[in-house]
Short mmCIF file of C-alpha atoms in Angstrom, two decimals:
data_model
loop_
_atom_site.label_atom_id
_atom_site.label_comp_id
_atom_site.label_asym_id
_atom_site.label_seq_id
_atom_site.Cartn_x
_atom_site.Cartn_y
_atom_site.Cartn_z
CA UNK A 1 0.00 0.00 0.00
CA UNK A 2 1.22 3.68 -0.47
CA UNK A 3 2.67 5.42 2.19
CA UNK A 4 3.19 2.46 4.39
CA UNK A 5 6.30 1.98 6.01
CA UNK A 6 7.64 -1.61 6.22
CA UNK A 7 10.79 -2.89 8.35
CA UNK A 8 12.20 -4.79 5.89
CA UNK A 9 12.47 -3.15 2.35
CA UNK A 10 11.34 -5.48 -0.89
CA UNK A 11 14.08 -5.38 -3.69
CA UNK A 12 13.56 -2.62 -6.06
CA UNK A 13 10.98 -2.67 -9.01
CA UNK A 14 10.09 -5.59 -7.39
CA UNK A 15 6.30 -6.49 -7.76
CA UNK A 16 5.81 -5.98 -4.15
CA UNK A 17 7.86 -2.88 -3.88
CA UNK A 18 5.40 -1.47 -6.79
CA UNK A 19 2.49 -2.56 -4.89
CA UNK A 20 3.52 -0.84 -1.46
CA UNK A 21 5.09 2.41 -3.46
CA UNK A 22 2.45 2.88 -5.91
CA UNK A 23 0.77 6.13 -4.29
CA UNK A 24 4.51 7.75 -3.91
CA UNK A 25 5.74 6.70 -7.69
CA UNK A 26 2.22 8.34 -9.01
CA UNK A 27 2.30 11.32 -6.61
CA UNK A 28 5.79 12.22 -8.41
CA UNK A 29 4.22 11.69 -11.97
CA UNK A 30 1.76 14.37 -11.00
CA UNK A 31 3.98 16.59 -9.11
CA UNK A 32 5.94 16.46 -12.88
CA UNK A 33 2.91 17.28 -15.04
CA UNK A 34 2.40 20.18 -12.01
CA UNK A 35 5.79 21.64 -12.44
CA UNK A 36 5.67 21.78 -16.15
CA UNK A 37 3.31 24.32 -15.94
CA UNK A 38 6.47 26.79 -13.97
CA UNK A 39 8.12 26.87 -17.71
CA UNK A 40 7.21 28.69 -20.74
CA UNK A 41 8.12 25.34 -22.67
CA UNK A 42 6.39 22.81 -20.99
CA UNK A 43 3.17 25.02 -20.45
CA UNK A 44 1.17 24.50 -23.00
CA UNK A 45 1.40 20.84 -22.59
CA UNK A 46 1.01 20.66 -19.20
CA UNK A 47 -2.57 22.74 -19.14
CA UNK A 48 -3.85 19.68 -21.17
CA UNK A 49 -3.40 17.45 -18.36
CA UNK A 50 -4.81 19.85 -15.69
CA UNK A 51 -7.45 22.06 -16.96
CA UNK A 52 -10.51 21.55 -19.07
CA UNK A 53 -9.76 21.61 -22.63
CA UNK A 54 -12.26 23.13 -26.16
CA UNK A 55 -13.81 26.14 -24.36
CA UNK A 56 -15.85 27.82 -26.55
CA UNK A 57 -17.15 31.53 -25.31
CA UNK A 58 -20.69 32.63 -26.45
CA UNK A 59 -20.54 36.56 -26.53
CA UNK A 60 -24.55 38.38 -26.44
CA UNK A 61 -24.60 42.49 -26.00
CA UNK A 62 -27.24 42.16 -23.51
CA UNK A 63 -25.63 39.48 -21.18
CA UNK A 64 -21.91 38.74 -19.89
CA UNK A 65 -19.74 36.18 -21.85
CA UNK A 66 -20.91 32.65 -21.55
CA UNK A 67 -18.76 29.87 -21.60
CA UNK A 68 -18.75 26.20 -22.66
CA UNK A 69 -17.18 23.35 -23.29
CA UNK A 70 -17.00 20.74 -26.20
CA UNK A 71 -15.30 17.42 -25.92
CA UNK A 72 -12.19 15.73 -28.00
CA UNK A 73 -8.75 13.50 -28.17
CA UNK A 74 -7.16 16.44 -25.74
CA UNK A 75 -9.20 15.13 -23.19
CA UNK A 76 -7.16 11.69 -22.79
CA UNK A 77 -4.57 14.15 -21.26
CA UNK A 78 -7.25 15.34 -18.49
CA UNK A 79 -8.72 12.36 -17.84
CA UNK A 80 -5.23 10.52 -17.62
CA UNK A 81 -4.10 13.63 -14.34
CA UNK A 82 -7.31 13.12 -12.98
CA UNK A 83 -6.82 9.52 -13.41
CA UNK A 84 -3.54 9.73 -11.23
CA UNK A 85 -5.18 12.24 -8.78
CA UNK A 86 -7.82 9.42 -8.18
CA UNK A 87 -5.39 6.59 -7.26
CA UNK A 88 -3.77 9.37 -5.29
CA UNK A 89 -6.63 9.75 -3.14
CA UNK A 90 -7.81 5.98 -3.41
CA UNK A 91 -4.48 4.92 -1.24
CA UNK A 92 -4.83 8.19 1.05
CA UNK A 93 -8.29 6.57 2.11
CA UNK A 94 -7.62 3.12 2.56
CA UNK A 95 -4.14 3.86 4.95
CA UNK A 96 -5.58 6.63 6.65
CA UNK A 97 -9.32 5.25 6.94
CA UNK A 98 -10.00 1.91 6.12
CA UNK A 99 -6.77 0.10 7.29
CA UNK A 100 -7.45 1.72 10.80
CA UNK A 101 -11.18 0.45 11.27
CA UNK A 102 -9.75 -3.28 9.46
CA UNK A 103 -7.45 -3.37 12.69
CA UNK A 104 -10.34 -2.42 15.03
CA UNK A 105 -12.84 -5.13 13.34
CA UNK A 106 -10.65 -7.64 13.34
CA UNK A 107 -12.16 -9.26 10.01
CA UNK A 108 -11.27 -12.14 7.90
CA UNK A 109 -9.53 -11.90 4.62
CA UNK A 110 -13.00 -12.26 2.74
CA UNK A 111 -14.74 -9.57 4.61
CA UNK A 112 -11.39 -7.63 4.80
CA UNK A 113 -10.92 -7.27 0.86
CA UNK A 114 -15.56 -6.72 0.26
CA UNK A 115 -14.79 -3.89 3.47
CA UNK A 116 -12.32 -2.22 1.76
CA UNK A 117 -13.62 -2.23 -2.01
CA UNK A 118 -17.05 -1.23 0.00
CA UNK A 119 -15.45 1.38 1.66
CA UNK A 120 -13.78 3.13 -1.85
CA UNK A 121 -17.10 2.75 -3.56
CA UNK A 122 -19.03 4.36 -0.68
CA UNK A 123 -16.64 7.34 -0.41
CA UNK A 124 -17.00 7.98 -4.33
CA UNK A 125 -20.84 7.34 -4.42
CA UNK A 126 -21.06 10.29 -1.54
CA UNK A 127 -18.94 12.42 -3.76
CA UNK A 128 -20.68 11.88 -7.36
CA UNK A 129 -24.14 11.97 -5.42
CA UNK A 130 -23.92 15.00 -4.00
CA UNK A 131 -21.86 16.66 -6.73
CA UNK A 132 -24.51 15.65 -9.33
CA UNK A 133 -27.38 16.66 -7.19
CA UNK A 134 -25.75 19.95 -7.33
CA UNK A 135 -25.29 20.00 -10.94
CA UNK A 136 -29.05 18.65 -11.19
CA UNK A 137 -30.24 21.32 -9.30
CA UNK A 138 -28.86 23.91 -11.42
CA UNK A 139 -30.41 22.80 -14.60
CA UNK A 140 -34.16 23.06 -15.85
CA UNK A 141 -34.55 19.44 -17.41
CA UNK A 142 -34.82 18.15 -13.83
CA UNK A 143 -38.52 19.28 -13.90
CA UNK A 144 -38.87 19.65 -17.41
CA UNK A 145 -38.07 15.88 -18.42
CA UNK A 146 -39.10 17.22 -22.59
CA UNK A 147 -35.42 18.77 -22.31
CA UNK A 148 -33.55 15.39 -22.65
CA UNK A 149 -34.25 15.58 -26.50
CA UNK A 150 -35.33 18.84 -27.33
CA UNK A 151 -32.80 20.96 -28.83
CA UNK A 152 -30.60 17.95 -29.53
CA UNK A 153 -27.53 17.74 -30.39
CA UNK A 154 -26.16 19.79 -27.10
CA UNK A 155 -22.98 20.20 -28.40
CA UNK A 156 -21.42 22.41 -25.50
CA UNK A 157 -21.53 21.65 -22.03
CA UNK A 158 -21.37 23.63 -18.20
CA UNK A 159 -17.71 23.68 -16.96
CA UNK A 160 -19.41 21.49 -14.09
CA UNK A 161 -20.94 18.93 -16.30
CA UNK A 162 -17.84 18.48 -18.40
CA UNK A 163 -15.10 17.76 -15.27
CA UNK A 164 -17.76 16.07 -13.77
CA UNK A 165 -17.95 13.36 -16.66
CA UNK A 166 -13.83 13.63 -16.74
CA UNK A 167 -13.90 12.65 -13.36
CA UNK A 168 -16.05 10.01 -13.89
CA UNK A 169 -14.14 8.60 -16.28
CA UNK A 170 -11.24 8.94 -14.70
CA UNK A 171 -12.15 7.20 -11.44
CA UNK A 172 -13.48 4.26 -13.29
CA UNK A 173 -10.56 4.00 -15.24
CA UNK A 174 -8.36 3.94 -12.28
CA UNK A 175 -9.89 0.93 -11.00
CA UNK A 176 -8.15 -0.90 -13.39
CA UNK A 177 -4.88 -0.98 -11.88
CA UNK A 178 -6.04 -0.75 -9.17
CA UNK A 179 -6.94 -4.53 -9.39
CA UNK A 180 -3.78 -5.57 -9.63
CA UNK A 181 -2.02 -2.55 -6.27
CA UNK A 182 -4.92 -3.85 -4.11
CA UNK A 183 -3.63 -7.61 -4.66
CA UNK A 184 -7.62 -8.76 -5.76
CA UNK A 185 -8.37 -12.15 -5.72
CA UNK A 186 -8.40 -14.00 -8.66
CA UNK A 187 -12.00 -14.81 -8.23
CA UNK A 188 -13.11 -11.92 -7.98
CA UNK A 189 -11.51 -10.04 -10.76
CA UNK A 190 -14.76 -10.83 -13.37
CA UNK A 191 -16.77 -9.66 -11.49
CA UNK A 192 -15.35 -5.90 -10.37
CA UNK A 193 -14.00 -6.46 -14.15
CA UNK A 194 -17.82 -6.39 -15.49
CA UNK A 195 -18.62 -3.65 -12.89
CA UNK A 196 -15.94 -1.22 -14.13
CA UNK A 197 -16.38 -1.95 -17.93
CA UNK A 198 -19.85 -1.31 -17.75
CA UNK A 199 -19.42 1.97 -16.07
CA UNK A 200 -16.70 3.24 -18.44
CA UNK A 201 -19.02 2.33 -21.38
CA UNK A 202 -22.47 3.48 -20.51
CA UNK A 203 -20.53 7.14 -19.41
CA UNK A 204 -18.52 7.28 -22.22
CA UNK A 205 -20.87 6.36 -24.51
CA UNK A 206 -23.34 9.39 -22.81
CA UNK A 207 -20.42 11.68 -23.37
CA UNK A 208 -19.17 11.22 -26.53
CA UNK A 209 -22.82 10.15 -28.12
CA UNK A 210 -23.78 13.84 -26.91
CA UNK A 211 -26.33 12.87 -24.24
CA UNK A 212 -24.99 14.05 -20.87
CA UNK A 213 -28.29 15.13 -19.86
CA UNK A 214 -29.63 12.24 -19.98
CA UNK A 215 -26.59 10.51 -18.31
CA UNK A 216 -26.29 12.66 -15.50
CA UNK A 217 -30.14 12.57 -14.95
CA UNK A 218 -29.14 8.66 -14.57
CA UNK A 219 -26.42 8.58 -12.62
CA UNK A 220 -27.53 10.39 -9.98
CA UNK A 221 -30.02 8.10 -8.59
CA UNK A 222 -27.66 5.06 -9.08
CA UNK A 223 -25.40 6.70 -7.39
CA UNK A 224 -27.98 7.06 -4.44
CA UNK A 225 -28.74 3.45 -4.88
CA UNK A 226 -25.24 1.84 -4.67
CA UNK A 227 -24.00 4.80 -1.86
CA UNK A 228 -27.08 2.56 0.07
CA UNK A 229 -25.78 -0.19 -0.73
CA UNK A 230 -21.97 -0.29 0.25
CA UNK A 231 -22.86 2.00 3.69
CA UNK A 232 -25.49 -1.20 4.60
CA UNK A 233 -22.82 -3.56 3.59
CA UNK A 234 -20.15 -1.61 6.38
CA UNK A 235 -22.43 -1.37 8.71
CA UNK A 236 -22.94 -4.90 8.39
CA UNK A 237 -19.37 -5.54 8.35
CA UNK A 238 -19.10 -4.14 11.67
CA UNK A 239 -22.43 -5.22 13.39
CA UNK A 240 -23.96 -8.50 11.54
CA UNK A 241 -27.46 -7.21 13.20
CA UNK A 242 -27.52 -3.87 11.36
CA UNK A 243 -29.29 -5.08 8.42
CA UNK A 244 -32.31 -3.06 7.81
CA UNK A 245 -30.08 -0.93 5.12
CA UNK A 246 -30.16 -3.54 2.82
CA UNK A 247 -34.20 -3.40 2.81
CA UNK A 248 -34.09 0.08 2.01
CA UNK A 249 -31.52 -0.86 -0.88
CA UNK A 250 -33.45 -3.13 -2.10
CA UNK A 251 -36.84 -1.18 -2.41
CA UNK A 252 -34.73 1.64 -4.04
CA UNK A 253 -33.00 -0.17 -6.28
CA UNK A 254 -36.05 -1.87 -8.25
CA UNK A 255 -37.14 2.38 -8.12
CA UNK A 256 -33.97 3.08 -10.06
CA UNK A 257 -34.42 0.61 -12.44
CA UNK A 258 -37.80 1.30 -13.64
CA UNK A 259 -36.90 4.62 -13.65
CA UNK A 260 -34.01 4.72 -16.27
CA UNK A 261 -35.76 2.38 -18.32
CA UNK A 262 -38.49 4.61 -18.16
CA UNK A 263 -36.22 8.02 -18.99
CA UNK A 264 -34.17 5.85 -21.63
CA UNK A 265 -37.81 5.08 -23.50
CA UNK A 266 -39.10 8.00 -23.59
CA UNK A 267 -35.76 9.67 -24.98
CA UNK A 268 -34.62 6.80 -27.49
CA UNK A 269 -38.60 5.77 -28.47
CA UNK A 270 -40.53 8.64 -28.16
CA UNK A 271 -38.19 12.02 -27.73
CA UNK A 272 -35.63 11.77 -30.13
CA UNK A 273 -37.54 9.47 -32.34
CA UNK A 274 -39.96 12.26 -32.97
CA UNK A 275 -37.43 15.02 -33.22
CA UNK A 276 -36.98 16.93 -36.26
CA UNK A 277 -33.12 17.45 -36.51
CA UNK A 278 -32.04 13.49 -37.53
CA UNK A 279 -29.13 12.49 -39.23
CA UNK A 280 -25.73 11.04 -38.70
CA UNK A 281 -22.79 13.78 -38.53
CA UNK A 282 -19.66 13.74 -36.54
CA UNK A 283 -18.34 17.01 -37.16
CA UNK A 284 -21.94 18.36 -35.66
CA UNK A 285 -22.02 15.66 -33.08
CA UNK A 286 -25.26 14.84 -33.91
CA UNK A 287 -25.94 10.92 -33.61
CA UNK A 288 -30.04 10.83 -33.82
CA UNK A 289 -30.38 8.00 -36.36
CA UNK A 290 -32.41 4.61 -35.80
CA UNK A 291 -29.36 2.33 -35.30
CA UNK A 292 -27.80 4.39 -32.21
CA UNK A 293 -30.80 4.91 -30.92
CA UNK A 294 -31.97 1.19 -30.93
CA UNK A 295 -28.28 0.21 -29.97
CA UNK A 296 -28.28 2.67 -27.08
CA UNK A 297 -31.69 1.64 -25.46
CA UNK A 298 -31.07 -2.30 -26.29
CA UNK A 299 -27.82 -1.50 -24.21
CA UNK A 300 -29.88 0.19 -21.46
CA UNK A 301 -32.25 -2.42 -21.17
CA UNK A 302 -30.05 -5.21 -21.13
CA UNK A 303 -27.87 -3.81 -18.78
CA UNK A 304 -30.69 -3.22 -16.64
CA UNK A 305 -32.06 -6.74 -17.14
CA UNK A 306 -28.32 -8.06 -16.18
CA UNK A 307 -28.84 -6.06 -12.80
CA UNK A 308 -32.18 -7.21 -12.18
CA UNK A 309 -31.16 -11.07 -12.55
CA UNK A 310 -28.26 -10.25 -10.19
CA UNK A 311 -30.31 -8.74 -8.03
CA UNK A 312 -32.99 -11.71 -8.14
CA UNK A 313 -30.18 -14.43 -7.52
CA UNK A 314 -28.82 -12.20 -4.92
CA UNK A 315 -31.66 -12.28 -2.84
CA UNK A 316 -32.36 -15.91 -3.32
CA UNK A 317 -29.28 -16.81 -1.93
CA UNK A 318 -29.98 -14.22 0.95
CA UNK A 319 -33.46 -15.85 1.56
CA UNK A 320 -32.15 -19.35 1.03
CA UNK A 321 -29.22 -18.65 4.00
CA UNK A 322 -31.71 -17.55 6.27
CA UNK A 323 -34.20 -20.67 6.00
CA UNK A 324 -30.78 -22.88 6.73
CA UNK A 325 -30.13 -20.34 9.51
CA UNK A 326 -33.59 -20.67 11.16
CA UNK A 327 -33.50 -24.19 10.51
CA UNK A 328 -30.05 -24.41 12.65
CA UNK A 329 -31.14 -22.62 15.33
CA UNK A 330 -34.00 -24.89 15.95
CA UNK A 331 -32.14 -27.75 16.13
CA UNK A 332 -29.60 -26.12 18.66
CA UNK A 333 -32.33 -24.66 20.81
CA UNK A 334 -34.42 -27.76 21.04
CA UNK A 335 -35.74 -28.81 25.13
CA UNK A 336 -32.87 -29.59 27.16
CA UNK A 337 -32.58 -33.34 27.69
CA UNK A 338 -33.55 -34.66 30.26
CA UNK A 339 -32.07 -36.89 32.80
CA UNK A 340 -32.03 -40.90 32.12
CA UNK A 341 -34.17 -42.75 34.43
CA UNK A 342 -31.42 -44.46 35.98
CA UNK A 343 -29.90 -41.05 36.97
CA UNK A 344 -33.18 -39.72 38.20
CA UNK A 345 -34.33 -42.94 40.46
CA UNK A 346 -30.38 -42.53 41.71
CA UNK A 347 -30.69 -42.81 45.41
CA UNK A 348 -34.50 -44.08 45.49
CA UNK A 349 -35.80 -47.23 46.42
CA UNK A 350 -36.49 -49.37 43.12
CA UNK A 351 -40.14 -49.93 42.30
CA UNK A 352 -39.03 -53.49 41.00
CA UNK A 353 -36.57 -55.95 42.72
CA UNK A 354 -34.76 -59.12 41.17
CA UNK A 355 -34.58 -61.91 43.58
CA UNK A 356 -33.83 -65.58 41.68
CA UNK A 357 -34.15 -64.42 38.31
CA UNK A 358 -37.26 -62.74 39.08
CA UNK A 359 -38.92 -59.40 39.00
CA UNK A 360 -40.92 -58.68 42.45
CA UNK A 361 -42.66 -55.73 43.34
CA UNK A 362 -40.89 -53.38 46.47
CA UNK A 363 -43.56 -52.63 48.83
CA UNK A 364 -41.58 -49.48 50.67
CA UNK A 365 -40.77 -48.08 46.63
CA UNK A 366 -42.84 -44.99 45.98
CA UNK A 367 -46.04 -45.03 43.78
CA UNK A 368 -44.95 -43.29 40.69
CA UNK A 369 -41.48 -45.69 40.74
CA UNK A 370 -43.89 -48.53 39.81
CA UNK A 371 -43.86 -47.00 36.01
CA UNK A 372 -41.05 -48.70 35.59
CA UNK A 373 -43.18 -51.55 35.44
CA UNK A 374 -43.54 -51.50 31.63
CA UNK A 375 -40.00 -50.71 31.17
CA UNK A 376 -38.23 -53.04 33.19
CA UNK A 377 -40.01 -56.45 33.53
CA UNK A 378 -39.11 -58.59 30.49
CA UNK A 379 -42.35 -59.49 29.19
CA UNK A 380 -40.82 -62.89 27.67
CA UNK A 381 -41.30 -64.33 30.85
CA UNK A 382 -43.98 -66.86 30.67
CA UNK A 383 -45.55 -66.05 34.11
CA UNK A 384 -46.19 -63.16 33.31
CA UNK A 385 -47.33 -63.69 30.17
CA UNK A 386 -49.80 -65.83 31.78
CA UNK A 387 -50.83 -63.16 34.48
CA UNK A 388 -51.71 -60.66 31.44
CA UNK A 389 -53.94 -63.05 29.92
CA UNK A 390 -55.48 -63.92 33.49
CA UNK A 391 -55.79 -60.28 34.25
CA UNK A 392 -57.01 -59.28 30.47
CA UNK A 393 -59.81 -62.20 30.86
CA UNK A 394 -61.10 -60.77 33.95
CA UNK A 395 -61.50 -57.57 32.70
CA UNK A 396 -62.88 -58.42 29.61
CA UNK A 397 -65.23 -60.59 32.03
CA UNK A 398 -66.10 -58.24 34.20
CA UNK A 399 -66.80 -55.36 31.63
CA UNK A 400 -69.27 -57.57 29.16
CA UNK A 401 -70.85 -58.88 32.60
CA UNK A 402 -71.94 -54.72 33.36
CA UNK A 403 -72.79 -54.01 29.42
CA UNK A 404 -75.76 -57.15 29.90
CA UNK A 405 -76.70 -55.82 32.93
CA UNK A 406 -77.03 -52.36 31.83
CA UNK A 407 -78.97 -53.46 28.53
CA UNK A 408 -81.05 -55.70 30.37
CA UNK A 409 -81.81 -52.47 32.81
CA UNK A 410 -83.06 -49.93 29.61
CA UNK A 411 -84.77 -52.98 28.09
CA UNK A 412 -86.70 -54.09 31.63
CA UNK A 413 -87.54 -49.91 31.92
#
């Protein structure tokens, strides 16, 4: 990890000295790009990597200069800096954070590695939330939803709305090797592979296809959705009873869903579909013709399908783990069991006595001790086989004797 001070030193350029001196090697990368911009001659390349690049300034007597922002191959140099800034700040947080509440949890390597990635994701989720909430706010298509395709293409952009899909970008981007700094299991590389792939595409694909509105209108509430998510999944990490989170999560996150595949209908089928300005032109950045638009909402909708089914089988296995845990703890708190009969007639007088082979009753034994009777006396024995027959005749003697005289009673009356 960077900025973590061992005892004993790896060898240099070694894999593992990479992996602990990762932060410091790409702290001095950007502390280069930084001081390029103290000479004439490395200026002007050196403001590619660190500011916002294609402003374009709209000039109108009767207002002040307005100015925005188009997008091109200059921005690979931004979103590389901001790229560096984010693994920058990724190993700040997890030595000066996460390591510290690991030590205090004591966890095990599984819930050690899903605490930490949990703990990055939640941090950034905070940030893009509230950052895009902000950006949100400021714009009229939040309550005008007609705006997401009206006046398309938007070819210039807010100075917020451009770094904020350059961050974006760059944070996802990041992740990559990342994978291989935070030593991530080989198991679970698909699946934060997936996960960062899909996020790179869908923004990228907003941003260069022209339709940040209609991304940033989207990522905001996923980024509510999986900020829920990750904060439930610490607080579980820490306190296996704090749980209700996840019900929260899970009511929101079906919400999100429906609602961008109800936003990406209505712009891809209905909006745009309807619009008057189609046609297929790079240098205008316009992109409304019927093959992107069918390939962008068949990759919303199966993307959103993908997270439904992984949602589904996720809380399967949930509800399948609880039935085996309710089912465990019935078998461990079943009645306590009781004492044997031989331990609890321990120090009593027997009810039964064997004198010559023979069972015979103890007259000083207590009453209920003569329950043993059915349990103890083998009922091989042929006397008293015989004295169960003797006694069974009788009965049966006695009780058909009272039926005739009762009959012969209501019949005489």
């Amino acid at each position: 990890m960077g900025f973590r001070k061992k005892n004993k030193s790896p060898p240099v350029l070694s894999h593992e000295f990479v992996i602990q001196n990762h932060a410091d090697m790409v702290s001095c990368v950007a502390m280069a790009i930084l001081l390029g911009l103290m000479f004439e001659v490395t200026a002007k390349y050196a403001i590619m990597f660190i500011t916002v690049q294609y402003n374009v300034t709209y000039t109108d007597y009767r207002s002040e200069p307005i100015n925005f922002y188009d997008y091109g191959p200059k921005d690979f140099a931004t979103i590389f800096f901001y790229m560096l800034v984010a693994i920058i700040l990724h190993a700040l947080i997890q030595e000066y954070i996460l390591d510290k509440v690991n030590r205090r949890l004591h966890l095990s390597k599984t819930k050690h590695s899903k605490f930490n990635e949990s703990g990055q994701l939640a941090a950034f989720y905070l940030f893009s939330f509230i950052w895009g909430t902000s950006i949100l706010t400021a714009e009229e298509f939040v309550l005008n939803p007609t705006l997401l395709w009206e006046g398309y293409p938007y070819l210039h952009m807010f100075f917020q709305v451009k770094f904020f899909y350059i961050c974006q970008i760059a944070y996802w981007l990041h992740a990559l090797p990342e994978l291989y700094f935070q030593k991530v299991r080989k198991e679970d590389i698909p699946r934060q592979l997936n996960y960062i792939c899909l996020n790179v595409f869908h923004i990228a694909g907003a941003y260069i296809l022209n339709l940040h509105r209609l991304g940033l209108t989207l990522l905001v509430p996923h980024c509510l959705v999986e900020l829920l998510f990750h904060a439930s999944r610490l607080f579980y990490f820490s306190d296996e009873n704090k749980q209700k989170g996840f019900t929260l999560w899970a009511l929101l996150f079906v919400m999100a869903r429906l609602l961008t595949l109800t936003f990406s209908v209505l712009t891809f089928g209905f909006g745009l579909a309807r619009s008057e300005n189609k046609g297929f032109s790079i240098s205008e950045g316009n992109f409304n013709v019927l093959t992107v638009r069918i390939g962008c909402l068949a990759a919303v909708c199966l993307t959103q399908a993908w997270m439904m089914w992984k949602f589904i089988n996720f809380q399967l296995k949930k509800w399948r783990e609880h039935s085996q845990n309710q089912a465990t703890k019935k078998k461990v708190t079943s009645p306590k069991s009781r004492p044997s009969k031989k331990e609890s007639n321990r120090g009593r007088s027997p009810a039964l006595q064997k004198r010559d082979g023979l069972y015979h009753v103890n007259p000083t034994a207590p009453r209920a001790h003569l329950r043993e009777f059915l349990h103890v006396v083998p009922l091989y024995n042929p006397r008293y086989v015989k004295l169960i027959m003797h006694v069974g005749t009788i009965t049966l003697t006695i009780s058909v004797f009272i039926t005739r005289r009762k009959v012969s009673d209501w019949g005489g009356g």
